[in-house]
Amino acid sequence: MIFILRMSAAEETIGGREAVKQRTKPIGDRALDFLSSVRFGVTLLCTLVVLSMIGMLIIQQNVQGFDTYYASLTPAEKLVYGSLGFFDIYYAWYFKLLLLILSLNIILASIDRFPTVWKNYFKRPKLTATRSWLREQSQNALIETDERDENTVADRIRGVFAKNGLKARITNFEHTDYATDTAGKKDFTKLTSSKGLVVFGESGRLNRIGAYLVHVCLLTLFLGHFVALQTGFDADVRMIPGDATDQIQMIEFDLDKKEKFNVQLPFSMTCTDIQQRLIDPRGSIDVTNTLDWRTQIKVDDPEYGATTADISMNKPFSYRGYRFFQAQTIPVGNARTIDLNLIPQNGGEPIKVTIPRTGETTIADGTKIEYEEFLPDFTFNAEGKPDTRSGDYNNPVAILGVTPLQGERIRVFAFGGAMPENAPVSAPKAGYKWKLADYEKSPFAHVLSIKYDPFNGAFIAWYFGGFGLIGALSFVFFFSHRRVWALIEEKDGETQIVFGGNANRNHLAFEEKFKKVVHDAKKEL
Amino acid sequence: MAKEIYDSEIGRGWKGYMPAILAIAGAFVMLGLRLQFGESFISDGALMMLALACYIFAALFHLTNLYAPSDMARKIGLWSATLGVFFNLASWLVRWDAAYEHEIAIMRESGNMATPWIFRYVPFANLYDLSLAFAFGAGIATLLLARRKSFQVLSAFTLPLAAIILTLARFIGNEFIDLPPVLDSYWRPIHVGVASLSYGVALVCFAIAVIYLLKDRVKVEAMAIWSSIFAIGVIGSISKFSVLTEFVYRAGLFVPNTSGGKPFSAPFRLDVPYVGIALAFCALLLAGALASFLVYLYREHEGAKTVGHLLLKIALIAQILTVGLLVSEIRGTKDVAARLQAQLTANPSQFVTAGRGIVERQDLSAKEFAAITPAQFEQTGRQYMQMNGDKLYLSVGTNPVEIAGLITALAGTFFVVLFAFRTDKLRERLPSLESLDSLMYKTACLAFAGLAMLLITGAIWANESWGRPWGFDSKETGALVAWLTYAAFLHTRISRGWTGRSSAYFAVLGFLLVIFTYLGVSYLLPGLHSYA
């Protein structure tokens, strides 16, 4: 007998195992389950955290200061970090692969879970509930009323739900269950049927799909950023007033080497003006004394004609997929405009003129004055030619091309500082003594950075994906789906109403709301 | 009957928000008064110190209320916290006006009649400003939670943290910086405002997590182990690792800024007598406590537990005395040049270290840097010393993160010692595990959404300013890492059902990463956010 029993137990076990084996999903399904699992998603997030931390702690090759950091490493460190791609980790193949798999995980997880959510909360929401189920909810209550008409009670409760922001529906409900004894224990030998009405109220149902909106926004962000990276590039261009170019320089980093490549533009650009607005105009053109930089360019496009644009800090200019930004300056002192004081050699009132950089003017006697060059710290170089000793405004001079009405063009130096009367450079020329009275400081050149993004991937990613993500997250976390059921049953000659409810988040606020609903219902009934 | 239940159990309506409303409204009145009276009105620095005092005062009363419940103590705690938030926000608003007047005065004096827009002066320009706003974020979140009486106890843990943030701000110094033009954007108040509020909420989430762990009967001895590891880590890493390797603490030095702005950090550090040994002694005591608690936890040795607690208490006293000694030595030292000269004569290798530091700032190429010999580094260091030696001076502001780190370690030890005192009674007074868990989840959601806003607004601003939305700059990556950690927290909670302790550990980790982004990235790592 014992043997038989053991045998049967063994058969059951074997049978059970076979059954389990039969139920095992095909390997493809299991792989999909794994790829779409939250556990895998969290593992990917943790891996992303670790790799990002590595990238933070090891200075990346495009970060300022990388050169000295790289030089300070031992050959072994350079070899190991370099082989593992740690100097450019965010563009390493495995980092991109990780982001790709994370995107896949988000997509699959959404596909896997969305239909269930749709079915349970939109297509076939739970409109009815049993007494025992309601009593098991985290929020539940039981009230009794003298009102005998269930429909009247249901209508009043519907009103209470509506007053509390819950969209209500009334459903007839018939339920068969095992009978329970006085102690509440189920008697599995008897079945009982009960009839009643269930008022179901809910608010914030859309919150259930908030997580999927977050996922869509995240994917938009990833995709837009990916498109921008794959189809675009970064470059820069030096802008000196008067200079025109149809080429920009693309920079590529290879550890401590920076390589520049010329990129042809489909249009040409001419720098017409550069300006540096200073806090203290007497101070330096250092960044700490700067309010803003402004570059004015003229675009000549064979297809679309001419366009003029101003590019300031935080105010980029977009044109045909190219975005131009203020990036840096060449901080050698120069002058955007010069104010000259011309003292006639033969006496008379001094003449004051203002000339913009690369500009010219003609005074009353027909003398033409061209602003050629500006040297902030005048000196003669080894070849005996005018030069600047430094970028600071220690001894500023404006070099002018002066053409008298009936004379030849000559070169004139207008100094800002006091010069000895007998100094050759102070000697009158073209009938005037030339003095640099004042000047508006500006750097020698501005460097604009250019982002080429032909499909506006970055814009779509961050404005649609980014703002969408903010909205979706706010929607998910600052709202909740609240459901309340009220089962109206006649029991022991009285009308009983069993309330039960739940919310997917913000349980403390829901607790308050639930108590208020029950309180209002008591008052109403 | 039903009405009674309703009134006593659920919220107090808008009245619950009164402390927060009063604090904010009062702060705006202070701004109005500042605009009316100008520079003669109370300064932002003084208001910040008042806020600091109020936060500490409120925390003390809330702590008292924990051990000896009294409605009076609770009320004093609540209204002191309200005053703290009021002074905190008033300090920030007054600073806004002060920054405007400061720059306008410079411009007018130089004949520049331009008037930049007012948002240029929003106090979100440097780490001091951010710290003020961060502490306000923590303070206002605490006040909003205090709407429920049962949650007012949380103030006992969040307000000391806010006080530490303000202490750090005090050490950083409130000098105005010359705003880099890239920061002159309407995105700055949006981006940094979101940062400070979400950091504040993350701080509150962290405090709730710690309370949850305490309530959930995590042993105080286990907490002591972690706080001791943190404190030993701080002591070991400050002063460029010299405390535990040479038993010397060297403080950073300043060189005055001739243009009147924030002084410059010098490449030399000066030995502060006795502090190194005192810190090493603290570390030894903490290591002793740590070892004793490990023995207790793994062998259930009651004697080890007693020894551990005794060592921890001595370590707390030692830490208080050492921080006091450090601050008094830094403030009392006048003959910096002579002492530094003597120190360098005894150890000339410090010239090489200083010279290397100077050269590293010159942005040389790897080839150029590698070509510089130690003798040349030494020469550079000597030249710097010759030019600036007599101008160097000591200040607590030179090492704000180090001193704030030591104070945080001290606070950690203090709280563990406090938790060990009548632990069961303390646990009884704390809110229920369910409500703490729910609140932790709620604040984590807020922190997560806030950090997402921080990342997105930062990326859009970067796209407007630098031409690229995302460049894996260290600050960007730090914020991303913190956000991903909260994302993992929420996903494990929603989908895997990880609540309670697991969530609390995630919340602690998330906040540590937020702090690393806030401080560590600014002071330790290179990047485009070095001003903040």
XYZ file of C-alpha atoms in Angstrom, chain A residues 63 111 138 167 273 314 357 402 406 425 435 465:
12
model
C 36.895 68.205 -22.301
C 3.938 46.525 -26.177
C -6.925 49.356 1.537
C -17.305 59.810 -12.964
C 30.608 93.729 -37.380
C 22.137 82.749 -26.038
C 36.102 99.028 -38.119
C 44.651 108.792 -45.610
C 44.670 115.879 -54.533
C 55.008 109.442 -35.416
C 45.077 111.767 -32.385
C 10.561 64.694 -26.500
